[in-house]
Every structure is written in structure tokens, then in C-alpha cells.
PDB file of C-alpha atoms and ligand atoms in Angstrom:
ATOM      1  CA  UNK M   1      26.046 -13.542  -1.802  1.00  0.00           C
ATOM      2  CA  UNK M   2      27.792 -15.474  -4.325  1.00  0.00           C
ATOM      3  CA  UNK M   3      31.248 -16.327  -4.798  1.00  0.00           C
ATOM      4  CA  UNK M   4      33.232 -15.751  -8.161  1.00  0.00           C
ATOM      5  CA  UNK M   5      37.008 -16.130  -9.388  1.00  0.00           C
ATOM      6  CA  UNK M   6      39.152 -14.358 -11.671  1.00  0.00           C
ATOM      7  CA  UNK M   7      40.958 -16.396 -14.651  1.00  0.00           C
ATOM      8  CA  UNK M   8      44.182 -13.746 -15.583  1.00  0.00           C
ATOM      9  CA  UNK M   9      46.058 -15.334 -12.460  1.00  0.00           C
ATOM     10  CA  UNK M  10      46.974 -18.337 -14.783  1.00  0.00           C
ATOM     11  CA  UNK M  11      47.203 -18.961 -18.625  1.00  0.00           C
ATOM     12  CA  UNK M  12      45.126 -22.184 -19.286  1.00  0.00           C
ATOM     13  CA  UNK M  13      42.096 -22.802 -21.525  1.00  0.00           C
ATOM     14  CA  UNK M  14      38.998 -21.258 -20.241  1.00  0.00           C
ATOM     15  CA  UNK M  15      37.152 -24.733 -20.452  1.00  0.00           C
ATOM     16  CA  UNK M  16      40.400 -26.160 -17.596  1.00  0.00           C
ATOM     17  CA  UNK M  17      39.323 -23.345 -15.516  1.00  0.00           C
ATOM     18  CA  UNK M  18      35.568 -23.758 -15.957  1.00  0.00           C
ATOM     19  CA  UNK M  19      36.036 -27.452 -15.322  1.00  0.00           C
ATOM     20  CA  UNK M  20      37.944 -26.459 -11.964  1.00  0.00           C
ATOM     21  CA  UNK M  21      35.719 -23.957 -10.521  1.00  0.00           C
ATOM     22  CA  UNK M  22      32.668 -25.357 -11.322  1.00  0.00           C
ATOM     23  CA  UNK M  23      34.024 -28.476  -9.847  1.00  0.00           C
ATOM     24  CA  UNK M  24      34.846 -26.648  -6.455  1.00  0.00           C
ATOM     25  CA  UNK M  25      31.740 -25.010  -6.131  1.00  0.00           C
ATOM     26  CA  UNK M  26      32.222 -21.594  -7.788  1.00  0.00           C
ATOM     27  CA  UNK M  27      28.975 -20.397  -9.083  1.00  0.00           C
ATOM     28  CA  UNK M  28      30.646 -17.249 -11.302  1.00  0.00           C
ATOM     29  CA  UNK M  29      33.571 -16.482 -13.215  1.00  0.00           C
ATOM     30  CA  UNK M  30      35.291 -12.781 -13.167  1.00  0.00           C
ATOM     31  CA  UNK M  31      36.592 -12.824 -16.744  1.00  0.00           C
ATOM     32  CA  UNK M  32      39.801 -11.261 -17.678  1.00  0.00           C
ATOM     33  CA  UNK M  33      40.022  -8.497 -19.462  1.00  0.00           C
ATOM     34  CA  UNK M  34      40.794  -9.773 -22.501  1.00  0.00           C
ATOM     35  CA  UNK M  35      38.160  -9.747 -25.144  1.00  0.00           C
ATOM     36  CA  UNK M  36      40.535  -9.949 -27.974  1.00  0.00           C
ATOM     37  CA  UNK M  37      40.855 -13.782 -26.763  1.00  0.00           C
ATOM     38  CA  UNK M  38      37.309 -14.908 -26.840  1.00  0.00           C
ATOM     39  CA  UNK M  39      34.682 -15.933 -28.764  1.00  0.00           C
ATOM     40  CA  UNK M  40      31.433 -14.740 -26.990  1.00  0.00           C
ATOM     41  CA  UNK M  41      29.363 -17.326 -27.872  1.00  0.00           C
ATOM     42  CA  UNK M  42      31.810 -20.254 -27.435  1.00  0.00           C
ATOM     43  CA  UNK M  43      32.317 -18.853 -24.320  1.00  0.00           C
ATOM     44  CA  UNK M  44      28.608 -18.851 -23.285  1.00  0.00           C
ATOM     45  CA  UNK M  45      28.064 -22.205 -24.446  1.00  0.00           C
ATOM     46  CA  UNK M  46      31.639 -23.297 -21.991  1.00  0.00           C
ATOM     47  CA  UNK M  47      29.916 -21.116 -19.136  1.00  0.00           C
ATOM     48  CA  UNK M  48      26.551 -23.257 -20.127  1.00  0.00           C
ATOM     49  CA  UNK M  49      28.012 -26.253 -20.099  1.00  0.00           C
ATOM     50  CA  UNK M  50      30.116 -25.775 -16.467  1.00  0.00           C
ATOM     51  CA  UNK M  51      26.891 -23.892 -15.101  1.00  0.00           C
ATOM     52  CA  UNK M  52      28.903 -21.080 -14.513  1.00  0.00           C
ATOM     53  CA  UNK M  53      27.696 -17.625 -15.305  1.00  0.00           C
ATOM     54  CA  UNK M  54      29.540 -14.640 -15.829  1.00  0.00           C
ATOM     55  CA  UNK M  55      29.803 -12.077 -12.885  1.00  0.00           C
ATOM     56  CA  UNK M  56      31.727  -9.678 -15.286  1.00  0.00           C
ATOM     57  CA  UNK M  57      35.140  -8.348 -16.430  1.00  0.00           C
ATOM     58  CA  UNK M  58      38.654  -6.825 -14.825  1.00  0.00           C
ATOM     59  CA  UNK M  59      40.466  -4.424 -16.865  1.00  0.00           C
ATOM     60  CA  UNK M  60      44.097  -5.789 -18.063  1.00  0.00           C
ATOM     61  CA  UNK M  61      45.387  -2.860 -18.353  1.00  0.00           C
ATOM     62  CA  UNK M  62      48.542  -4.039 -19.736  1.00  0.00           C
ATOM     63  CA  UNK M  63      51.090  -2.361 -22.640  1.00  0.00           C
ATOM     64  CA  UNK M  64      49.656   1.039 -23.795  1.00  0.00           C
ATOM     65  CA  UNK M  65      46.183   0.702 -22.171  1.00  0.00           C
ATOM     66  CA  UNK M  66      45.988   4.313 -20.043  1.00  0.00           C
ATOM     67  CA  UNK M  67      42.709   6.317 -19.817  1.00  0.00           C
ATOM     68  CA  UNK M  68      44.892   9.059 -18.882  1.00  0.00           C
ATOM     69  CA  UNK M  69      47.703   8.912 -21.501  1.00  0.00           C
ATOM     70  CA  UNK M  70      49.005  12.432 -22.495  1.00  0.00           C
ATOM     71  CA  UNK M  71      48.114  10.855 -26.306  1.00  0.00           C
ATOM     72  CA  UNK M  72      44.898  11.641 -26.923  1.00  0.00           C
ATOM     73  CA  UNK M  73      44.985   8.771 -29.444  1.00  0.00           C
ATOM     74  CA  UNK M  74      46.060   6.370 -26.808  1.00  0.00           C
ATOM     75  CA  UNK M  75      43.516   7.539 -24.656  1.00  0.00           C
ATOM     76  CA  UNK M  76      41.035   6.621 -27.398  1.00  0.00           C
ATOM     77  CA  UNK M  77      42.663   3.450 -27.971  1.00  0.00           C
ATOM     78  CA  UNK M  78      42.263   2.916 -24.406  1.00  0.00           C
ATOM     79  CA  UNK M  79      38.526   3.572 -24.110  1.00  0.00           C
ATOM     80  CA  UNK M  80      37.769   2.034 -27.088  1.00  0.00           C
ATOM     81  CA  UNK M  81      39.495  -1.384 -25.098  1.00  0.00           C
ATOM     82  CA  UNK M  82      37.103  -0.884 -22.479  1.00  0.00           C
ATOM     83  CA  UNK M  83      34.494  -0.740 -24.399  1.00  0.00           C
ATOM     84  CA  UNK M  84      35.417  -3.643 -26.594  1.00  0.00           C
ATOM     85  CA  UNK M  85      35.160  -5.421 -22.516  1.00  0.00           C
ATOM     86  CA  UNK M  86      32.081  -3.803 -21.531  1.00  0.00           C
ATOM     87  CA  UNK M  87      30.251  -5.370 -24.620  1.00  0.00           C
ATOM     88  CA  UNK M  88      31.746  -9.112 -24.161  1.00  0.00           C
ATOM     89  CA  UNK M  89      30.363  -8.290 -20.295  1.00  0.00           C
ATOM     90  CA  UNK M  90      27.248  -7.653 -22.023  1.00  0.00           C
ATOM     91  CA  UNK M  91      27.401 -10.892 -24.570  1.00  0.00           C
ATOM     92  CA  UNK M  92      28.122 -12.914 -21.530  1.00  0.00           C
ATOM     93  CA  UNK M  93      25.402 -11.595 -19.087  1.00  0.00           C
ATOM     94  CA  UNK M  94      27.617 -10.177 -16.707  1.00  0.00           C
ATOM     95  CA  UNK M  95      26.711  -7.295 -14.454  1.00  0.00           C
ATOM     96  CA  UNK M  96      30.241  -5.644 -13.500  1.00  0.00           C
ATOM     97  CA  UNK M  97      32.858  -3.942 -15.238  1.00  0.00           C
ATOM     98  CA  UNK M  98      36.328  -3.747 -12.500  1.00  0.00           C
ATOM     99  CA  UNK M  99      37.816  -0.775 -13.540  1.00  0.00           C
ATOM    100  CA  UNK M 100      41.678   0.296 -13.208  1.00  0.00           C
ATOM    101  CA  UNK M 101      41.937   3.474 -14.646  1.00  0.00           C
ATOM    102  CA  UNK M 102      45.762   3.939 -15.349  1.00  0.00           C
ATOM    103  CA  UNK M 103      48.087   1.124 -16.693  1.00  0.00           C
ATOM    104  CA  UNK M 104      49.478  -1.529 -14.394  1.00  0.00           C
ATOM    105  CA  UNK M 105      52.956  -0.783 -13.529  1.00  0.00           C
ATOM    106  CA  UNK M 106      53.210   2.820 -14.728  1.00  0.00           C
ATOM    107  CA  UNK M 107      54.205   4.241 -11.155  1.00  0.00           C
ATOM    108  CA  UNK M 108      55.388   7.243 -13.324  1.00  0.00           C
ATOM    109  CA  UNK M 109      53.015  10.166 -13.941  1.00  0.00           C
ATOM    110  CA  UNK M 110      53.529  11.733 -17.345  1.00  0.00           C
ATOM    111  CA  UNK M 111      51.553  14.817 -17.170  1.00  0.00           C
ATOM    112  CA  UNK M 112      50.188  17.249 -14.151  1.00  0.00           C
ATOM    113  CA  UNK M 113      47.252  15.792 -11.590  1.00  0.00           C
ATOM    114  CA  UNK M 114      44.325  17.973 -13.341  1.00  0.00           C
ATOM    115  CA  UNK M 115      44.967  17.243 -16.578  1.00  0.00           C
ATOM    116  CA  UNK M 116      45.227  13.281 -15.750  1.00  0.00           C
ATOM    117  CA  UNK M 117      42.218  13.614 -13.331  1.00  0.00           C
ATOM    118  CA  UNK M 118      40.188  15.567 -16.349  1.00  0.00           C
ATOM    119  CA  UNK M 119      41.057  12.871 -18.974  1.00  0.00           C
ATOM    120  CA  UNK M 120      39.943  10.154 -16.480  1.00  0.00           C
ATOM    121  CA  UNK M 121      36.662  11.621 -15.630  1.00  0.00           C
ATOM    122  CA  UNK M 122      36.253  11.760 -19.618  1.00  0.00           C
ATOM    123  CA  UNK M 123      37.263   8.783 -20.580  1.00  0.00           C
ATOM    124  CA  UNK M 124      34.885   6.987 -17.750  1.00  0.00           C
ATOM    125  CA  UNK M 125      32.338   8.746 -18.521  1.00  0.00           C
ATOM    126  CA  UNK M 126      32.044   7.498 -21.778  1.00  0.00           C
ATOM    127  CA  UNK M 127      32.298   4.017 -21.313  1.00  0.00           C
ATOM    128  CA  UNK M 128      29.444   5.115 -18.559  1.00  0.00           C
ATOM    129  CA  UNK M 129      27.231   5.894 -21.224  1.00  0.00           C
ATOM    130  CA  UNK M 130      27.599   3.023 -22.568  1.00  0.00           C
ATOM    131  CA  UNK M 131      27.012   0.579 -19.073  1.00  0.00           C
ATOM    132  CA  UNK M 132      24.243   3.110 -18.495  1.00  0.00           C
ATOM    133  CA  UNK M 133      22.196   2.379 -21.571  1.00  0.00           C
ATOM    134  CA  UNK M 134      23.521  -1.587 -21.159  1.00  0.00           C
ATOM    135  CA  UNK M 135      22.233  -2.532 -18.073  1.00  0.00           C
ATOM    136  CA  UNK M 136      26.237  -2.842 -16.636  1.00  0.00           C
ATOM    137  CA  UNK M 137      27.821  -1.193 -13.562  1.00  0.00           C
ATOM    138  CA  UNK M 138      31.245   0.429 -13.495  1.00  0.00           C
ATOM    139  CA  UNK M 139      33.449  -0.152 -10.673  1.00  0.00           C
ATOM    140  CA  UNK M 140      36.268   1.632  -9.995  1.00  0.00           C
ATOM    141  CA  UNK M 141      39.311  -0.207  -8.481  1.00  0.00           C
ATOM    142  CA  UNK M 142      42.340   1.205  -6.201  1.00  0.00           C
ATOM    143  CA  UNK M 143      45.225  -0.658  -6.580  1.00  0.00           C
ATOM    144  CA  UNK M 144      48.541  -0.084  -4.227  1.00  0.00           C
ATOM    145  CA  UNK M 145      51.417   1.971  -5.271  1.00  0.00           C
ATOM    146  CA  UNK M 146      53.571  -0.278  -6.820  1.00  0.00           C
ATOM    147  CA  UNK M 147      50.652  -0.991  -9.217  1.00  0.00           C
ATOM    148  CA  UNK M 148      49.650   2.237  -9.909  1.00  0.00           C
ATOM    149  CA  UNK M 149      50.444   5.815  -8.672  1.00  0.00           C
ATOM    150  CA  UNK M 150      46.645   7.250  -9.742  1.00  0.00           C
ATOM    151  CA  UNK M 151      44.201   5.389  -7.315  1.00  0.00           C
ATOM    152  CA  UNK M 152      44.972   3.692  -4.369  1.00  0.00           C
ATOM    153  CA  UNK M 153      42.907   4.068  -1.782  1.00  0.00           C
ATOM    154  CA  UNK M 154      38.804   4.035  -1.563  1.00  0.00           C
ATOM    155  CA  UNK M 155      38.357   7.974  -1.232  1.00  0.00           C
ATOM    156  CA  UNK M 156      40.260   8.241  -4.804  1.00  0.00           C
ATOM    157  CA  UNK M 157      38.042   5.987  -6.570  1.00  0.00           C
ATOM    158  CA  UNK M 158      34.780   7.120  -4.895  1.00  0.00           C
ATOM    159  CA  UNK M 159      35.776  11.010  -5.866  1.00  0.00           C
ATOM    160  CA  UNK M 160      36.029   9.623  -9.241  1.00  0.00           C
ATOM    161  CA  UNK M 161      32.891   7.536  -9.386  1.00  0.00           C
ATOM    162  CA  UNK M 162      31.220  10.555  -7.699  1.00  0.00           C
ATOM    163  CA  UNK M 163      32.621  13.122 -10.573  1.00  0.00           C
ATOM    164  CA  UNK M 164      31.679  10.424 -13.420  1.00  0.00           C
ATOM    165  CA  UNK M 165      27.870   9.757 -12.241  1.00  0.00           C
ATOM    166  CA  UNK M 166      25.467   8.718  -9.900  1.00  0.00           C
ATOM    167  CA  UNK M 167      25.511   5.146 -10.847  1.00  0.00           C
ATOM    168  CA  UNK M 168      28.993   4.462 -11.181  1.00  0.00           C
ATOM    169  CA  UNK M 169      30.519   2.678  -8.289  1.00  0.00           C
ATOM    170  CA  UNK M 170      33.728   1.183  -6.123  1.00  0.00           C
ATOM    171  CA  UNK M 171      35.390  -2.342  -6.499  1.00  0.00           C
ATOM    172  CA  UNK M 172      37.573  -2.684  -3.614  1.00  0.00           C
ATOM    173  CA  UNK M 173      40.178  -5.393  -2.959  1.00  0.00           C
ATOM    174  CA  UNK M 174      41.344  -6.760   0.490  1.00  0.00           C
ATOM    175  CA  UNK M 175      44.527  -7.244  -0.939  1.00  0.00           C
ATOM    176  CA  UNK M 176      45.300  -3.441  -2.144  1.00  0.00           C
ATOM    177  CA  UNK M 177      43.448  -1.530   0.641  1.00  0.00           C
ATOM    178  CA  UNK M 178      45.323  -3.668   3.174  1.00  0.00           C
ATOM    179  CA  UNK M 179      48.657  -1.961   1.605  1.00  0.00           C
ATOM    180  CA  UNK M 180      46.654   1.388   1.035  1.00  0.00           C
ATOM    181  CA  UNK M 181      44.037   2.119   3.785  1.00  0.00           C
ATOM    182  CA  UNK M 182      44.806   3.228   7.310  1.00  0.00           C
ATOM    183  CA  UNK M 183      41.631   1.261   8.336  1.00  0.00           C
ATOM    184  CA  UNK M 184      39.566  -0.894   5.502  1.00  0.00           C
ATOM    185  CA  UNK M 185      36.411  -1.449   7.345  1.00  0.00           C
ATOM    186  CA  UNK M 186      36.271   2.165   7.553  1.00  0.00           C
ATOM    187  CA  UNK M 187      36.880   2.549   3.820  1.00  0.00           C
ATOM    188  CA  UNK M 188      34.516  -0.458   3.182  1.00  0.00           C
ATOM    189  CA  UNK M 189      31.854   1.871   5.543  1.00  0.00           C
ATOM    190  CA  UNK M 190      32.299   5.127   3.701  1.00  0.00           C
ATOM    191  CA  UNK M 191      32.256   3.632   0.012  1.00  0.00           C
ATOM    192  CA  UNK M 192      28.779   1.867   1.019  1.00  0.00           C
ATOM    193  CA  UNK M 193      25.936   1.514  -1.268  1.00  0.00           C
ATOM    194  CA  UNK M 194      28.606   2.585  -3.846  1.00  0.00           C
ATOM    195  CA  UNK M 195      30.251  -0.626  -3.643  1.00  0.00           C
ATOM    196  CA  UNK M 196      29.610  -2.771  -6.377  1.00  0.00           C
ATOM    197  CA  UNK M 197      32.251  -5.402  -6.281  1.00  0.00           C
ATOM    198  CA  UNK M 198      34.604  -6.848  -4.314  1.00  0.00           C
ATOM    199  CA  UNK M 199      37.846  -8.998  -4.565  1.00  0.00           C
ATOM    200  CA  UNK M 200      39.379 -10.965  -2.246  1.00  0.00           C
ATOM    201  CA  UNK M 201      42.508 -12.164  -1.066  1.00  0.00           C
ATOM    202  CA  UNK M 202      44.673 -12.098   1.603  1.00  0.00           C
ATOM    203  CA  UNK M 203      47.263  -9.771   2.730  1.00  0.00           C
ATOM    204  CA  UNK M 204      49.781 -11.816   1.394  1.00  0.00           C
ATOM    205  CA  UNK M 205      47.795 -12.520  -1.688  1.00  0.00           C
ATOM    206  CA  UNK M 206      47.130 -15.938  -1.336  1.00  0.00           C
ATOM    207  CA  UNK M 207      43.826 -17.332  -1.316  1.00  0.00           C
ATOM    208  CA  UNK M 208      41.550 -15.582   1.753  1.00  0.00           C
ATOM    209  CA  UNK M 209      42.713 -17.156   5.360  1.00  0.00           C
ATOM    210  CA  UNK M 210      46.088 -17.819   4.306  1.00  0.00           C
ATOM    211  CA  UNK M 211      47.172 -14.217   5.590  1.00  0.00           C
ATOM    212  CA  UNK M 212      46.364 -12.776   8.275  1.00  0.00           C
ATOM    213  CA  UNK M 213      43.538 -10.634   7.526  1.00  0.00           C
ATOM    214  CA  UNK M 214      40.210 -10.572   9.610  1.00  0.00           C
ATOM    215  CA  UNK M 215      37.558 -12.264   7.551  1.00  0.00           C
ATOM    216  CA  UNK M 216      34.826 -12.407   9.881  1.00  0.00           C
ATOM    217  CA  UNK M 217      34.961  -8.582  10.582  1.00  0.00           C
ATOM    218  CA  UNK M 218      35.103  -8.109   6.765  1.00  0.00           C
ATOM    219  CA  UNK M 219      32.419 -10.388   6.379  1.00  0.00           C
ATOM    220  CA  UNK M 220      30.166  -8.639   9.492  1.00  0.00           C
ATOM    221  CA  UNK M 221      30.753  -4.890   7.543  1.00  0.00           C
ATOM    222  CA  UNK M 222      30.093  -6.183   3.826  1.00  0.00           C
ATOM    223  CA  UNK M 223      26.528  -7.461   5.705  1.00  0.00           C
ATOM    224  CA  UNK M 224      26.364  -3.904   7.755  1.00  0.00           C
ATOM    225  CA  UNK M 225      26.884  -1.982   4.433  1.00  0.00           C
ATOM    226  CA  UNK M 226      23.918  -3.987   2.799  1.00  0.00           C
ATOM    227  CA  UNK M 227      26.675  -5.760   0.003  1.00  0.00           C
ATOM    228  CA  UNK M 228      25.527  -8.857  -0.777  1.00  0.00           C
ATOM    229  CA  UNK M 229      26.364  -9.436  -4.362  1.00  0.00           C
ATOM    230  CA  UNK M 230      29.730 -11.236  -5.125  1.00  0.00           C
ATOM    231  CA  UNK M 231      32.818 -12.033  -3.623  1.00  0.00           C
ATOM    232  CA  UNK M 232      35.772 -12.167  -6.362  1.00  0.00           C
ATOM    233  CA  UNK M 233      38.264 -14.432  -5.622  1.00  0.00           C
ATOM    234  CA  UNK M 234      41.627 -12.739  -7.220  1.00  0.00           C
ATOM    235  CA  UNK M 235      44.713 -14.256  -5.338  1.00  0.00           C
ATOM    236  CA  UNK M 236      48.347 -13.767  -6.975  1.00  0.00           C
ATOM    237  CA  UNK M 237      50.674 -15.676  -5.119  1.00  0.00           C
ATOM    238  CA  UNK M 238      54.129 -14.266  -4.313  1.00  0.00           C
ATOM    239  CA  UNK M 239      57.147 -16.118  -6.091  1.00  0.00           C
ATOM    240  CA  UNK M 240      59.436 -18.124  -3.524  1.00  0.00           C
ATOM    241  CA  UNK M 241      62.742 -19.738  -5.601  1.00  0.00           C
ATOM    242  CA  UNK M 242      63.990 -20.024  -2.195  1.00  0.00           C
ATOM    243  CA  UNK M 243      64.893 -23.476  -0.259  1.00  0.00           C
ATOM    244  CA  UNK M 244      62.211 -22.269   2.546  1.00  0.00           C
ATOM    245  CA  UNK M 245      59.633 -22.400  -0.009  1.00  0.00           C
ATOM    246  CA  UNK M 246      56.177 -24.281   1.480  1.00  0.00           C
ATOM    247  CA  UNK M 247      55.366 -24.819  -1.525  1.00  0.00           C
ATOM    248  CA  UNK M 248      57.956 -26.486  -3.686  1.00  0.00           C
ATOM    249  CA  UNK M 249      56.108 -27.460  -6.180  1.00  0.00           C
ATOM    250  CA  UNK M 250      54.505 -24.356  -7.108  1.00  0.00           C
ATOM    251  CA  UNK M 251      56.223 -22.538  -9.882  1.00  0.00           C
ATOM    252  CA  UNK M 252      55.572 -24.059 -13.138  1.00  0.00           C
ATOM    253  CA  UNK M 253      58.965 -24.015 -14.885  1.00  0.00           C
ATOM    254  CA  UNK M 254      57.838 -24.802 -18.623  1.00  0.00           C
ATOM    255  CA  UNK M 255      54.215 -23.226 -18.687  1.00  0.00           C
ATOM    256  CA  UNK M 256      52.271 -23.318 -22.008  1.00  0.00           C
ATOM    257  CA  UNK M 257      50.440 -21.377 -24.049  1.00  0.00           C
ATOM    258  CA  UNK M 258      51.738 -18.283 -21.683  1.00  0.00           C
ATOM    259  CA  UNK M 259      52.247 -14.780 -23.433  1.00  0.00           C
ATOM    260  CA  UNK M 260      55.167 -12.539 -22.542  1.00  0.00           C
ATOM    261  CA  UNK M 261      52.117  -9.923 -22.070  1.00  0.00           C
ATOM    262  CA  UNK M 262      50.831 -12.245 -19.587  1.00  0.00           C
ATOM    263  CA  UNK M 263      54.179 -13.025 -18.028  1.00  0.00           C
ATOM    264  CA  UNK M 264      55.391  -9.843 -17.250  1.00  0.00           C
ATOM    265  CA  UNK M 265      51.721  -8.929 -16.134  1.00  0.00           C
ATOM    266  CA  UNK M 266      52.201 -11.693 -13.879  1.00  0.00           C
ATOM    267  CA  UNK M 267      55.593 -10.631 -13.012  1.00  0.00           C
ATOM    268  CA  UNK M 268      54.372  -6.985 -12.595  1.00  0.00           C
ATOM    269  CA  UNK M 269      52.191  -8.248  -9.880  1.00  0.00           C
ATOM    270  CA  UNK M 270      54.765 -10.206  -7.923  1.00  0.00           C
ATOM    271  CA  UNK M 271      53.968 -13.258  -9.257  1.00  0.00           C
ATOM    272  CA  UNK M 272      54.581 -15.489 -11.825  1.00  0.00           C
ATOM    273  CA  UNK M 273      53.286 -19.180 -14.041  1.00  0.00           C
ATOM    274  CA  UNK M 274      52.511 -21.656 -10.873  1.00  0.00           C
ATOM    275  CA  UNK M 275      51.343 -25.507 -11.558  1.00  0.00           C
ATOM    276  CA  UNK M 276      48.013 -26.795 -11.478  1.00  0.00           C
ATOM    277  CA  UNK M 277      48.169 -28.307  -8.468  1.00  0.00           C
ATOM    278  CA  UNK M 278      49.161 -25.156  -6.708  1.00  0.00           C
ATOM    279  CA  UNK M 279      46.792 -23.361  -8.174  1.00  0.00           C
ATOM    280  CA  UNK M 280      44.080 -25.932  -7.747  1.00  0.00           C
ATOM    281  CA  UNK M 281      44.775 -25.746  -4.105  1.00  0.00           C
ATOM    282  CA  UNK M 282      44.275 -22.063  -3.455  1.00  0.00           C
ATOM    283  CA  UNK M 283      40.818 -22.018  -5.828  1.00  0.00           C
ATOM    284  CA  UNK M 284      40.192 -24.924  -3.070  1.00  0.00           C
ATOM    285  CA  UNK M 285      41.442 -23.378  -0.307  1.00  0.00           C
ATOM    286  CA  UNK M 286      39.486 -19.769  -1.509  1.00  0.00           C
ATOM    287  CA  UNK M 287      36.029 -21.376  -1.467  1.00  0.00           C
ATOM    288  CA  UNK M 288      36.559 -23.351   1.815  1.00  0.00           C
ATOM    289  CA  UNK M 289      37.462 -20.299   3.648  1.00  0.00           C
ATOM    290  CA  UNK M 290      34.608 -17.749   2.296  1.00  0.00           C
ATOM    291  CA  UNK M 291      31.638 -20.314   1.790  1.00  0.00           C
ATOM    292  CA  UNK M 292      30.755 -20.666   5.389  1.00  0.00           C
ATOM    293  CA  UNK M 293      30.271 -17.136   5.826  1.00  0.00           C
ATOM    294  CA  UNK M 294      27.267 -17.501   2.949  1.00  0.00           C
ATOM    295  CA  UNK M 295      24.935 -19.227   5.472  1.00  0.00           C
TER     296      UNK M 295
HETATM  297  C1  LER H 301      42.729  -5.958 -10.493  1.00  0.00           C
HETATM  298  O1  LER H 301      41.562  -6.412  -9.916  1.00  0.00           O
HETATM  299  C2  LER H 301      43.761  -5.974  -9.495  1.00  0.00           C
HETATM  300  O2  LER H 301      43.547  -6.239  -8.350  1.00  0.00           O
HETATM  301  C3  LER H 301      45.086  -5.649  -9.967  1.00  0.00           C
HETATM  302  O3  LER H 301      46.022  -6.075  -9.099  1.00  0.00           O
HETATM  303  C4  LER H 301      45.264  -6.252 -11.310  1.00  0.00           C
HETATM  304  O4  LER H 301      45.642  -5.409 -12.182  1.00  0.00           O
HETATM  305 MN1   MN H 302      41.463  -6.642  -7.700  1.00  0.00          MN
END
């Protein structure tokens, strides 16, 4: 088992973050979404360089991104995005596509269940021709409700996974299925060998044993479902402008080189621009609490 981190919680060079992680002990990087931003073989030579290797990709889906847009040219536009992901996945030498279906924040449907579910299963299925014939694996991700109103808990995205193909599998997240699931190890249990990745945070989405969640019994049913790839650290830390903040210095007033995309996909998610330090302390604080249970 190996432990990764995601790199959409804060806008920074990639090289900063590289230079972070690989300085903490992080052997892989979860890239964002965001292909449109990199140059693949700059980026390989940074990953090089940092001895950090690329675990994969997490959709952004952000703006007009929908696989299951009544437009049928948005829909294209859509799988054409993930696409445009799945081959800087490929560039990189990643393994793992993380794969939100619907666009973040759209708690609105727009069109009735079996038409949405039909353009889904489409529009999956032909990005899974293309991580069939590339050697990548599709994971489908259920976020909570105030995310997304398509898939939210582990039975949704397995029924999907199950309707696109026999290889395509589950990313679950400790943070959504502890909003979502009535019991997550039972979730964890029944998506099994279908499980292909897995983020982590806690229940109050700051870095794993900040919350209150029970990491050794997630840790004991990852090892009784045979997962032993990658744990993907993904915390988003709630905003606190209040006095009774514990963290006073964490919100970064005057952050640079910070889109309004990125903001208000940072805001959609509770959160918004924290400082370095912060941040550097729950990467820290991420690795510390999940790196003992890799003995
Ligand atoms: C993606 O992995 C995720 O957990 C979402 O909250 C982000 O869109
Ligand atoms: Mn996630």
C-alpha cells in the first residue's frame, strides 16, 4: 500500500507541492484534473526530479463539465475533457482515473433519471474504451448531496461500473460515504475487488485522525477486501472566520495565482485558499496518521 495526495485542494506550482510531499514522505501524487494546465513532459521530469510518480487523475468537474448534460454537445464536450485527463494519466504513468460523473455543485437534475442514467452509461463507456485499450482503470466516485445529486453512495457507483463493464471500478472516499452510507465498512465490503481507489479524509475533512472516524477498522476491511493499492490523501478543510478558530492562521487572505474557477470550486466544497503553513501541517499530519498502518 502506498500513500498519495491530491494537488486541487490548493493553487501553488506543482514543483511547491512536489517539493512538499516528497519531502514528507509521499511516494505518489493524485493529479488534478486539469490537463489544460500541464505540460506532460515538464511534469514528468518535476515528478522525476521529486521521485514522485503519478498514481493518476480526479475529475474537476467544474463549469459546464456534465456527462449527463441534456446538450448532447456538452456531453461531448464533457467526454472529450475526460479523455483529454485519461491521456495526461497515460503520459504520466498513472494507473487511475477518479471519476465524478455529474458536475460539482449541480444539486439540480435537468432531465428525468433514465435518460441521465442512459447518457452516463454512454458517456463512461467511451472513455472505457479508451482506459481499456490504455492500460488505465476507471473509478467511479460518490460524492454527498450537496456535491452532487447523481451518485452518492457505493451501490450507485457500483450499478454504474457494473452497467459500463467488467473492468471498470469504485473510488470511494471516507469523507463522502461518512455523509452518505448507513454503514461504510459495509459499503467498503460489498464494492470489494471493484475498488480501485480510495481517498481519505476525515469526517470533518481534515487530514485522517483529525475527525473522528475509525481508521484502524477502515484500515482492518481495506486489508479484508484484498485493497492494497493507494491511499489518496484529499482533505478540504472547512472555513472558520470565527474568533474560536484553532487555527488562526489558516485562511490565506491574498492567495496567488488562484482562479475564480478554482475559488468557487474551493468554495463549492466548503472550503476556501488556506496558507502554507496550514496546509503543510495537514499533508504532515495526513502521512503521520496513515503510515503506521503500512507496516
Ligand atoms: C473528488 O475526489 C471529491 O472527493 C470531490 O469532493 C471533489 O469534487
Ligand atoms: Mn474524493
Amino acid at each position: 500500500m502506498q500513500i498519495a495526495i491530491h494537488n486541487w485542494m490548493r493553487a501553488e506550482t506543482l514543483e511547491s507541492t512536489l517539493k512538499r510531499i516528497s519531502s514528507l514522505g509521499y511516494t505518489h501524487l493524485e493529479i488534478q484534473g486539469a490537463p489544460e494546465m500541464y505540460d506532460n513532459q515538464q511534469v514528468k521530469e518535476l515528478l522525476e526530479k521529486y521521485g514522485i510518480q503519478c498514481w493518476g487523475s480526479v475529475t474537476l468537474m467544474l463549469e459546464e463539465r456534465n456527462l449527463l448534460a441534456k446538450d448532447p454537445d456538452q456531453r461531448k464536450r464533457s467526454i472529450e475533457y475526460v479523455l483529454n485527463l485519461a491521456q495526461m494519466v497515460k503520459d504520466l504513468g498513472g494507473k487511475v482515473i477518479s471519476l465524478v460523473p455529474a458536475t460539482v455543485g449541480k444539486i439540480v437534475p435537468d432531465a428525468r433519471p433514465e435518460e441521465e442514467w442512459e447518457w452516463a452509461v454512454e458517456g463512461v463507456k467511451e472513455i472505457y474504451a479508451f482506459t481499456e485499450a490504455n492500460g488505465l482503470t476507471i473509478g467511479i466516485e460518490p460524492i454527498n448531496r450537496f456535491e452532487t445529486y447523481f451518485i452518492n453512495r457505493g451501490d450507485q457507483a457500483l450499478a454504474l461500473a457494473e452497467a459500463v463493464g467488467p473492468n471498470c471500478g469504485v473510488c470511494l472516499d471516507t469523507f463522502h460515504m461518512n455523509i452518505e452510507e448507513v454503514d461504510l465498512f459495509a459499503t467498503m465490503k460489498r464494492i470489494g475487488s471493484r475498488l480501485v481507489n480510495f481517498h481519505v479524509a476525515d469526517n470533518n475533512r481534515m487530514a485522517p485522525g483529525m475527525g473522528k472516524l475509525d481508521w484502524p477498522r477502515i484500515m482492518n476491511t481495506l486489508a479484508e477486501i484484498g485493497y492494497d493499492k493507494v491511499l489518496s490523501v484529499e482533505f478540504c478543510p472547512p472555513i472558520d472566520r470565527t474568533p474560536a478558530n484553532p487555527y488562526p492562521n489558516s485562511i490565506d487572505e491574498a492567495p496567488e495565482g488562484l482562479s475564480d474557477e478554482q475559488l468557487k470550486f474551493l468554495q463549492d466544497h466548503g472550503s476556501t485558499a488556506v496558507t502554507e503553513e496550514f496546509y503543510t501541517m495537514l499533508t504532515q499530519k495526513s502521512i503521520n496518521q496513515l503510515k503506521p498502518f503500512l507496516k
